[in-house]
Coordinates of C-alpha atoms and ligand atoms in Angstrom, one line a residue:
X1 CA 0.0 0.0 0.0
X2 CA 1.4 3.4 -0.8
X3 CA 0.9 6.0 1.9
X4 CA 0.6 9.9 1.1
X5 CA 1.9 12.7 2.9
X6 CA -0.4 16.2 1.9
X7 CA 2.5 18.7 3.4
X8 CA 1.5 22.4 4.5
X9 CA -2.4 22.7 2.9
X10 CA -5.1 24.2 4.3
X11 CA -8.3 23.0 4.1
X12 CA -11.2 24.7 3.3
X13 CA -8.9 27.3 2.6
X14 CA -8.8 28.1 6.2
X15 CA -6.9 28.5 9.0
X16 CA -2.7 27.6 9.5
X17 CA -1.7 24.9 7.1
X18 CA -1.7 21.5 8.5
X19 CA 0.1 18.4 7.5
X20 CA -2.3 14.8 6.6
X21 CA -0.8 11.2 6.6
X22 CA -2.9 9.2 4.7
X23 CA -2.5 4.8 5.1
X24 CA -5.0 2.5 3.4
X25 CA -7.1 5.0 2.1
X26 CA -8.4 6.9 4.8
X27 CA -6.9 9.9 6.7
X28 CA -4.9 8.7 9.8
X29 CA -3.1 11.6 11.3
X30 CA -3.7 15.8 10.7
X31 CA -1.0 18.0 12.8
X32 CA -0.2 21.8 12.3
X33 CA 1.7 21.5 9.1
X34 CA 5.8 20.9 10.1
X35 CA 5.4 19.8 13.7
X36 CA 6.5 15.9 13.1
X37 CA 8.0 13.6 10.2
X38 CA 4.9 12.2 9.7
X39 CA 6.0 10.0 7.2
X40 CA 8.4 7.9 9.5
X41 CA 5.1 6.9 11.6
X42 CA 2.9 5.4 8.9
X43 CA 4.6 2.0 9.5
X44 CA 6.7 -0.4 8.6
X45 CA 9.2 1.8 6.1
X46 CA 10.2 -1.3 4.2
X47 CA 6.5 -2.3 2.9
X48 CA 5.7 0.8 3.0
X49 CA 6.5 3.8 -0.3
X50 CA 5.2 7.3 1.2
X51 CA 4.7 10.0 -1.8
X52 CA 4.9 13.2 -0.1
X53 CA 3.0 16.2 -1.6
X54 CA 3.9 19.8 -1.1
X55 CA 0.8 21.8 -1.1
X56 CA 2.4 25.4 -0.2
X57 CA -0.4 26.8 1.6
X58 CA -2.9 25.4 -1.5
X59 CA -6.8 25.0 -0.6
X60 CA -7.4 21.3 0.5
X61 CA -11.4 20.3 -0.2
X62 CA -13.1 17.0 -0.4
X63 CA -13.1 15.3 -4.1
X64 CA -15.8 16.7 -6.5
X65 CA -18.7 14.8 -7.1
X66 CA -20.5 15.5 -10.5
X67 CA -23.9 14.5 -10.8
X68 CA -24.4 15.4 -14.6
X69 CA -21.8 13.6 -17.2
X70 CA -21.8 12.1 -20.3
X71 CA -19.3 9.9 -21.0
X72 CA -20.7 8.2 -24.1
X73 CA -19.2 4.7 -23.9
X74 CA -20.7 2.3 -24.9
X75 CA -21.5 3.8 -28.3
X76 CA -20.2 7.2 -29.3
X77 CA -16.4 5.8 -28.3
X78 CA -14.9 8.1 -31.0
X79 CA -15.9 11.3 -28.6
X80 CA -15.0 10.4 -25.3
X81 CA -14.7 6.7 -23.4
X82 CA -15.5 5.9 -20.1
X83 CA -11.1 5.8 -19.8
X84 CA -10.4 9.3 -21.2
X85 CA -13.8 10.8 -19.6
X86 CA -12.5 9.6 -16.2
X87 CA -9.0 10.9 -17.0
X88 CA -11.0 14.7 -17.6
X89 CA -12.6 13.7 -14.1
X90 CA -9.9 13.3 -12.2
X91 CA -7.6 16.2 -13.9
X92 CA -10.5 18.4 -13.1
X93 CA -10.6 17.5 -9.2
X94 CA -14.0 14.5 -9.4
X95 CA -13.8 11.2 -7.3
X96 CA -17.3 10.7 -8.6
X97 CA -18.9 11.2 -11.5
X98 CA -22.2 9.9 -12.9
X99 CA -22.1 8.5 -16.7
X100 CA -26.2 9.9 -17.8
X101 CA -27.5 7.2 -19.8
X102 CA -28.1 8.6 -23.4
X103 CA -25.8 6.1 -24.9
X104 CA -26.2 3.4 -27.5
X105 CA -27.3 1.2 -26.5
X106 CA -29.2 3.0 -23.9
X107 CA -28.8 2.6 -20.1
X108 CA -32.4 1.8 -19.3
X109 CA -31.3 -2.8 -18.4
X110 CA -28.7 -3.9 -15.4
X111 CA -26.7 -5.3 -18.5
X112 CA -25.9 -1.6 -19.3
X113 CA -25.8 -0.2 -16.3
X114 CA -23.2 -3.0 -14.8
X115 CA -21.2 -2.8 -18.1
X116 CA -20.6 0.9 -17.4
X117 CA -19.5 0.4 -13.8
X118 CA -17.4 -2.4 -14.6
X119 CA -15.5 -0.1 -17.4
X120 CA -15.2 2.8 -14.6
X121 CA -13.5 0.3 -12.1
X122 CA -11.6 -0.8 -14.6
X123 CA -10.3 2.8 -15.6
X124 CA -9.9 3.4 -12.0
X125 CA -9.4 6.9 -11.7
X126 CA -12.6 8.3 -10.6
X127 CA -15.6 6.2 -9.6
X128 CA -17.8 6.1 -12.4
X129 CA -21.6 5.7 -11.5
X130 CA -24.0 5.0 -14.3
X131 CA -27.7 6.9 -14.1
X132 CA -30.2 4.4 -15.4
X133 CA -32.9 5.6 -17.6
X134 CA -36.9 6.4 -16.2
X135 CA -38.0 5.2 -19.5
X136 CA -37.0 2.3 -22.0
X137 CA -35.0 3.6 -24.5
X138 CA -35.3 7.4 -23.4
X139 CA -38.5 7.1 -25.3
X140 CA -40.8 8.1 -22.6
X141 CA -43.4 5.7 -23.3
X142 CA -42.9 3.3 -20.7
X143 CA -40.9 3.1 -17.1
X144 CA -37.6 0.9 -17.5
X145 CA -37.1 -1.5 -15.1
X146 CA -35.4 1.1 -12.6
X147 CA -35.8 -2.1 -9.7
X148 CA -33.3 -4.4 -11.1
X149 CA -30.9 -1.1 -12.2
X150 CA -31.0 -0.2 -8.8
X151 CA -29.9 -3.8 -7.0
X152 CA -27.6 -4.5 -9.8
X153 CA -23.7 -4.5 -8.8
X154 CA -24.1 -0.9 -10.2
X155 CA -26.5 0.0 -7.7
X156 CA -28.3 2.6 -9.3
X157 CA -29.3 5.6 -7.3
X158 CA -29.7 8.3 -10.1
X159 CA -32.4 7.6 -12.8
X160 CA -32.5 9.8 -15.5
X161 CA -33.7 10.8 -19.4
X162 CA -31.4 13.2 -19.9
X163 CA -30.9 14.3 -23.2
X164 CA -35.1 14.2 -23.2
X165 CA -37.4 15.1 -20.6
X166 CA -40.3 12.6 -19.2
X167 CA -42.6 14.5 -20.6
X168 CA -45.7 12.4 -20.0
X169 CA -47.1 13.3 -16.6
X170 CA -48.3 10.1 -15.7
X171 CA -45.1 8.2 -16.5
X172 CA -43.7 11.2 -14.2
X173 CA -45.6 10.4 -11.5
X174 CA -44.9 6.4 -11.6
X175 CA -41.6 7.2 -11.7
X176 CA -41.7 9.2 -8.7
X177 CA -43.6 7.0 -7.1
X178 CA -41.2 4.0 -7.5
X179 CA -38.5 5.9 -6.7
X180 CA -39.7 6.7 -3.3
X181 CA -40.1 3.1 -2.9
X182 CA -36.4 2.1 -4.2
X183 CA -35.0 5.0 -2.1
X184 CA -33.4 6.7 -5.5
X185 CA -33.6 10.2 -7.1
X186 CA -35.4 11.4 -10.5
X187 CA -33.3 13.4 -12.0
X188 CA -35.5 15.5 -14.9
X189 CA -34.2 17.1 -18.1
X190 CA -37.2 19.9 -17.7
X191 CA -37.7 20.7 -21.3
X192 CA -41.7 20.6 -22.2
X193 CA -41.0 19.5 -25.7
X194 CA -44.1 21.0 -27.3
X195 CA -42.6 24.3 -26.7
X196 CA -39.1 23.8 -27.9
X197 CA -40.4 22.4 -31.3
X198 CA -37.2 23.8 -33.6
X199 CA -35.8 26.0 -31.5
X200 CA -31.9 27.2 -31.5
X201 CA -31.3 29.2 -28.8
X202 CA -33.2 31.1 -25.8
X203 CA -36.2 33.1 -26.9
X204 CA -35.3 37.2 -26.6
X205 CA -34.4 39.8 -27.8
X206 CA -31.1 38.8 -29.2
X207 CA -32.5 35.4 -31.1
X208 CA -34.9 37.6 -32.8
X209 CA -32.7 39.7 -33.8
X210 CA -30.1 37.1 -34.9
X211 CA -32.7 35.1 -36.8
X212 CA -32.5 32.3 -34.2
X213 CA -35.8 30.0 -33.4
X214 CA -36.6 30.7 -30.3
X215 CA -36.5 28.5 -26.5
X216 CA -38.5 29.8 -24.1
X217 CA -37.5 30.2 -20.4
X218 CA -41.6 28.6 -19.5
X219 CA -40.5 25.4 -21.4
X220 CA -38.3 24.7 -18.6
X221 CA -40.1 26.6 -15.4
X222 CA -43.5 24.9 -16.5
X223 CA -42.1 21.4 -16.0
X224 CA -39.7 21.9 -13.2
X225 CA -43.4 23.7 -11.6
X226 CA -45.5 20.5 -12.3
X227 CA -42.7 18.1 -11.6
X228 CA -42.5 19.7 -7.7
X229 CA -46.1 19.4 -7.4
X230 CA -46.1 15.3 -8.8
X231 CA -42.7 15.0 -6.2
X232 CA -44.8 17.1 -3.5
X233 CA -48.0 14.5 -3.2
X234 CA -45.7 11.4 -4.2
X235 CA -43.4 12.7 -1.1
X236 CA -40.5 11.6 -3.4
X237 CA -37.3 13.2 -4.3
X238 CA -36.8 15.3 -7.6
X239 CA -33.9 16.5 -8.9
X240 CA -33.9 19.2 -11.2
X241 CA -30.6 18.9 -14.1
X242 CA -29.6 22.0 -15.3
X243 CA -31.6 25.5 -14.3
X244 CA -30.8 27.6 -16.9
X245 CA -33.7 30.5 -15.5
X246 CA -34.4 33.0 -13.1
X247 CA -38.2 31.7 -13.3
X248 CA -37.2 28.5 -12.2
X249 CA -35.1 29.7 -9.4
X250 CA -38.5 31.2 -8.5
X251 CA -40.3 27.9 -8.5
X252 CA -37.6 26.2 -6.4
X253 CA -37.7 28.5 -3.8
X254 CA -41.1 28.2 -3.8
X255 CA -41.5 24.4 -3.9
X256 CA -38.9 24.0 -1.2
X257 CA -40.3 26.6 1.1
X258 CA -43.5 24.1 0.8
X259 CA -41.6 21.4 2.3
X260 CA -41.0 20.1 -1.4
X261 CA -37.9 17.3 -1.7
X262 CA -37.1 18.7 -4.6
X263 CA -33.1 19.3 -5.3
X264 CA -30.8 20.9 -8.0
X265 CA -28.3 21.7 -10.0
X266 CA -26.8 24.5 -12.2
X267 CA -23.7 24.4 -14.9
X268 CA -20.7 26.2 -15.1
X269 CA -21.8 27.4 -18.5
X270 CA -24.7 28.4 -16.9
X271 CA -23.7 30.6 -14.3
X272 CA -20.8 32.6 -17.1
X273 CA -21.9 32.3 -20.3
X274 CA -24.9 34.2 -21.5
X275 CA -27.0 34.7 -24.9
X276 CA -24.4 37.4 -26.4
X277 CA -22.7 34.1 -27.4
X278 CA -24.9 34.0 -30.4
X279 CA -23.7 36.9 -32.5
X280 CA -20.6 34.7 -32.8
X281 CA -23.0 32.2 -34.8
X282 CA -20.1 29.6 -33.6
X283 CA -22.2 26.3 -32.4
X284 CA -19.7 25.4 -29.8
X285 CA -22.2 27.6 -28.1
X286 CA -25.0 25.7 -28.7
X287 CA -26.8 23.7 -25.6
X288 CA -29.5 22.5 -23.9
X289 CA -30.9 24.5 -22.3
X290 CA -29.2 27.1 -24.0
X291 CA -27.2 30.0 -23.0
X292 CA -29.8 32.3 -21.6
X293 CA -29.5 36.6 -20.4
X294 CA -26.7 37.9 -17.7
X295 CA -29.7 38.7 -15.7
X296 CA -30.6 34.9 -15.4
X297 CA -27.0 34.0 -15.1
X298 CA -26.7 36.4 -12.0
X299 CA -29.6 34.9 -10.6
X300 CA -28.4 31.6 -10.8
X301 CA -25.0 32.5 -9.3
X302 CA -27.1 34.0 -6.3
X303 CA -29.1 31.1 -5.9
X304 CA -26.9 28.9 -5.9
X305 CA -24.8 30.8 -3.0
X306 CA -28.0 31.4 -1.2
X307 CA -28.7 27.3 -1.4
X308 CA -31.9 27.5 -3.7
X309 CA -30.0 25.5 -6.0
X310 CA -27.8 22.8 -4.7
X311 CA -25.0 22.0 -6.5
X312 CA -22.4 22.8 -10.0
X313 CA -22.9 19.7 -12.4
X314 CA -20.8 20.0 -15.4
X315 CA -22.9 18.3 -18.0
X316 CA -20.2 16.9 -20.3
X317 CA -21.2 17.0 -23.3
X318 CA -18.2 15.6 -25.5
X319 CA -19.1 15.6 -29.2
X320 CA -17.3 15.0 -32.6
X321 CA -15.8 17.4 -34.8
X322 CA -18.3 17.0 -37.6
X323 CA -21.2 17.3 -35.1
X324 CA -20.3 20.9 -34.3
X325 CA -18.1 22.6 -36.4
X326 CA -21.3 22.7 -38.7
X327 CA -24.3 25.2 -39.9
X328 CA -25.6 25.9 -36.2
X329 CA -29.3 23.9 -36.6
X330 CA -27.1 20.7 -37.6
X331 CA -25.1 21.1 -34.6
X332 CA -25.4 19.0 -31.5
X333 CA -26.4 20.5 -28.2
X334 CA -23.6 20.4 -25.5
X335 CA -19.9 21.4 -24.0
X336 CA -16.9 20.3 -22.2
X337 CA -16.8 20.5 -18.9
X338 CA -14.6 18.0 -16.4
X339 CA -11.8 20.0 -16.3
X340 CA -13.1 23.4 -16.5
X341 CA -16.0 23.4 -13.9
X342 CA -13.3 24.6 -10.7
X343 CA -11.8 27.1 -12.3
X344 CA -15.6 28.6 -13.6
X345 CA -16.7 28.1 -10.0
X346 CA -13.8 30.0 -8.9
X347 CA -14.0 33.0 -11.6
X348 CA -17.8 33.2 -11.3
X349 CA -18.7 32.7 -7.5
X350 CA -15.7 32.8 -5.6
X351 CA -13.6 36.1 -7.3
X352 CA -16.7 37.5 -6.5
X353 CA -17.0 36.5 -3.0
X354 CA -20.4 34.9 -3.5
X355 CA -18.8 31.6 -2.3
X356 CA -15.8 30.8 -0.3
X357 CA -14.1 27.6 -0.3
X358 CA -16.3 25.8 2.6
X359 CA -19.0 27.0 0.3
X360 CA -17.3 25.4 -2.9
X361 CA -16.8 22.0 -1.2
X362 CA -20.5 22.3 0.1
X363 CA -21.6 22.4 -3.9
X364 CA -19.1 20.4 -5.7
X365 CA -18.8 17.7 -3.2
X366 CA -20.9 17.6 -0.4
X367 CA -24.4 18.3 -1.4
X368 CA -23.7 15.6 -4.6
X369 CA -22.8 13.1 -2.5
X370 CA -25.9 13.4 -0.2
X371 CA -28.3 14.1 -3.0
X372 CA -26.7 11.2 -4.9
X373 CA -26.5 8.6 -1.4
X374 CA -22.8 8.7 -2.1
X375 CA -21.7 7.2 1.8
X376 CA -18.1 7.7 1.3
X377 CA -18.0 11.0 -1.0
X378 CA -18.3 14.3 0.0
X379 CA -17.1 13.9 3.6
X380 CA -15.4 16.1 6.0
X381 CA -11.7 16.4 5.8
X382 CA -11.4 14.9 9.3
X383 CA -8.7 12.0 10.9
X384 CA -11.0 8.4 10.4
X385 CA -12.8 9.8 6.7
X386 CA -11.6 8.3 3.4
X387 CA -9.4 10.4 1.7
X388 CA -11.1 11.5 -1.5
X389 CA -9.5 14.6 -1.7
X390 CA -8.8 17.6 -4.2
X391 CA -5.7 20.2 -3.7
X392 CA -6.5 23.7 -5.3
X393 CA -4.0 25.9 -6.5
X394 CA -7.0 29.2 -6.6
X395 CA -4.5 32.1 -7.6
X396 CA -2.8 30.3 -10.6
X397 CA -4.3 31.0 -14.2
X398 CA -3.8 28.6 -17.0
X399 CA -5.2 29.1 -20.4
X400 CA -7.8 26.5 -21.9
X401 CA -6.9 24.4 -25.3
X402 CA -9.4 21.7 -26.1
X403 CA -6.8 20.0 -27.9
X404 CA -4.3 19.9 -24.8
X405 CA -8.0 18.3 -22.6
X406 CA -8.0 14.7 -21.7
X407 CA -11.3 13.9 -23.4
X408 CA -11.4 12.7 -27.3
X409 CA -13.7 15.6 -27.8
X410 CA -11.9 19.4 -28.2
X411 CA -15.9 21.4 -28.1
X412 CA -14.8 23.5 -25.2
X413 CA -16.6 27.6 -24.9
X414 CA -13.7 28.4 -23.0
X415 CA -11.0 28.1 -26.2
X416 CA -8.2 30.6 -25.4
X417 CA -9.4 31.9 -22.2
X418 CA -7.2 32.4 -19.1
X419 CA -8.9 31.2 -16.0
X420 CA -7.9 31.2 -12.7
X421 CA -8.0 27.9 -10.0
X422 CA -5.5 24.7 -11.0
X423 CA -6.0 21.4 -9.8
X424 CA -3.3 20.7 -8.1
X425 CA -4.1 17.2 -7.1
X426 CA -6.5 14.8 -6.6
X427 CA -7.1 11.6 -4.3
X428 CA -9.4 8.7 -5.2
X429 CA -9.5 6.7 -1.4
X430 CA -5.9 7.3 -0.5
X431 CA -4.5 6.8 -4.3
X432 CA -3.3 9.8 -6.0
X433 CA -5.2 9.6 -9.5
X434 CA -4.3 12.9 -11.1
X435 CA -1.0 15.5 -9.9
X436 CA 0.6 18.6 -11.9
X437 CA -2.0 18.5 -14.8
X438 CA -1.0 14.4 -15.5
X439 CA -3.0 11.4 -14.8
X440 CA -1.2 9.3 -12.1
X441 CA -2.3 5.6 -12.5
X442 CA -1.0 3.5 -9.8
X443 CA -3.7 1.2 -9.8
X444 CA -1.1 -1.9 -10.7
X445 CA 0.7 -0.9 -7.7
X446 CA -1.2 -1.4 -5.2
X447 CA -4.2 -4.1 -6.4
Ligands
DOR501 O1 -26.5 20.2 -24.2 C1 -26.8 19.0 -23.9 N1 -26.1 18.0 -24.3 N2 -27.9 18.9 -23.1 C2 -28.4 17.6 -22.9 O2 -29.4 17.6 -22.3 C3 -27.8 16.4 -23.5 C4 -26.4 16.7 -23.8 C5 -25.8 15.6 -24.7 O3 -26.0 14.4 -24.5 O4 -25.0 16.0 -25.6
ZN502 ZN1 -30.1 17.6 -20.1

């Protein structure tokens, strides 16, 4: 077993460094950082290889737990594999990621579901939980068979359509209702598809001008409304993917004020990028939802430090050259985001001093983990709890280049920009998975 010395970090970004011994996975000794050789008292020095980190004062938060990833394997292997997705992960700070199920074939069977897990264990460098699908073949005609996903060695807590929304209130319901029952989460894509009939880009002033179709913000704030009511009387827990507007930033506070188990989630894209995007006619821009005002991206950057939304997911949306460097309608919807989403968290909420680091660990880790049931994830950076850990370097900037990213897929927004928060390194249960910008893979090591 290789043992890990973190030297001089601070964690949570507060407070006098300290120094952590790490043995077998699971943090065994913190002590104000240079008051012992910690490394000489991990054991037995001849079985035992210490790799000793030296943080420098760097932020020390619990890994990053991303709700919202696509990953793409099995099926679209030429974009991104569950390998080089979980290489992004773990360069971009994640222990946990979960691998949405819009894949082909689709992850709405155990055979799926298990062969996804079974590729993220093998990869190793992030632990790679599949989402099953609410409906069979995301068609949302009828439930999949979300029992066996969820006691399948996968053990599905996470059922989602992403991609499409369960649009179908009744199949919304039963869904709900089951998952109550299986102790899981519904995780909705709130997107009432008789409103977003051909549309491009968020409905305003700028797509009309711009000659774009338009995608109204009551699309999404109509479902995510009905959808707390249905998880209100089921008593069941909702989770909402990807708020993109101020209006359903109002229905959340509203819903959860009523005692509504309702929970959710916001993008780095999100909470930066707005609809001025579109004059650049570039479809690297182009999601779903899309990019929507700076008045709706403000709001969600104060709603998420206030706690009306929960968490950052990234939404990885990997996709292949030919799939976006096109006409914008042809294009698919969707960015990069593994290895971006700290440093957007870091320009966008805590430059700002909207969030500080506790409050960063609280959305990237914590609150993912417990809306997720992740028992080991998110966890307090404490002597006895595994050590699934992140080091932040917040004052360094590097510049993004898609084609320097670890995924297949180069369609990042953030081409050329200089951002500020490196991941230093990052710890999957004691093992260091990713240091310096390179994947560190000493699974052989120590199986
Ligand atoms: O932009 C998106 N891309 N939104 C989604 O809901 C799906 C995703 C994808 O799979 O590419
Ligand atoms: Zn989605």
């Amino acid at each position: 077993m290789n043992d890990v010395v973190i030297r001089g970090a601070r964690p949570y970004g507060e407070g006098e460094p300290v120094d952590l011994v790490i043995a077998d996975g699971v943090i065994v000794r913190i002590d104000p950082a240079g008051s012992a050789a910690p490394e000489r008292e991990t054991g037995n020095a001849d079985s035992t290889e210490t790799t000793v980190i030296d943080a420098g004062g760097q932020v020390l938060l619990p890994g990053f737990v991303d709700l919202h990833t696509h990953l793409r394997e099995p099926g679209r292997e030429d974009t991104e594999t569950i390998a080089t997705g979980s290489a992004a992960a773990a360069l971009g700070g994640f222990t946990a990621v979960f691998a949405m199920a819009n894949t082909d074939p689709v992850a709405d069977n155990a055979v799926v579901v298990e062969h996804v897990w079974r590729l993220g264990q093998a990869a190793g460098l992030v632990d790679v939980h599949p989402v099953g699908a609410v409906t069979v073949g995301l068609a949302g005609k009828r439930l999949a068979e979300l029992g066996t996903m969820a006691t399948s060695v996968a053990g599905v807590r996470v059922f989602s359509d992403d991609g499409h929304c369960v649009a179908d209130p009744l199949i919304m319901r039963r869904a709900l209702e089951y998952s109550t029952a299986l102790d899981v989460v519904v995780a909705q894509h709130a997107e009432e598809p008789r409103l977003t009939v051909g549309a491009q880009a968020h409905e305003g002033e700028r797509a009309a001008r711009l000659g774009y179709p338009g995608w109204p913000a009551s699309a999404e704030e109509s479902i995510v409304a009905r959808d707390c009511l249905l998880a209100l009387h089921a008593e069941a827990r909702l989770h909402i993917c990807h708020v993109s507007t101020t209006g359903t930033a109002d229905v959340l506070g509203w819903a959860k004020a009523r005692g509504t188990r309702v929970s959710a989630e916001v993008t780095p894209h999100h909470l930066l990028l707005t609809d001025e995007r579109l004059a650049t006619y570039d479809p690297v821009n182009k999601v779903n939802p899309p990019l929507r005002t700076g008045s709706d991206a403000e709001r969600l950057r104060a709603a998420l430090a206030e706690g009306i939304i929960d968490c950052v997911a990234t939404d990885h949306a990997p996709h292949a050259v030919q799939d976006k460097d096109c006409e914008w309608a042809a294009a698919k919807p969707g960015m990069l985001g593994l290895q971006t989403a700290l440093s957007i968290v870091t320009e966008t909420m805590v430059r700002p001093g909207l969030l500080d680091w506790r409050g960063v660990a609280r959305v990237m880790s914590e609150r993912p983990a417990e809306i997720a049931g992740l028992p080991d994830q998110g966890r307090p950076i404490a002597v006895g709890e595994p050590a699934n850990l992140t080091l932040v370097d917040p004052d360094t900037e590097w510049t993004v280049h898609g084609a320097e990213l670890a995924s297949i897929a180069e369609n990042t927004p953030y081409e050329g920009m200089r951002l500020p928060g490196v991941v230093s390194a990052t710890l999957l249960r004691g093992r260091i998975t990713s240091r310096e910008g390179k994947i560190v893979n000493m699974l052989d090591g120590t199986s």
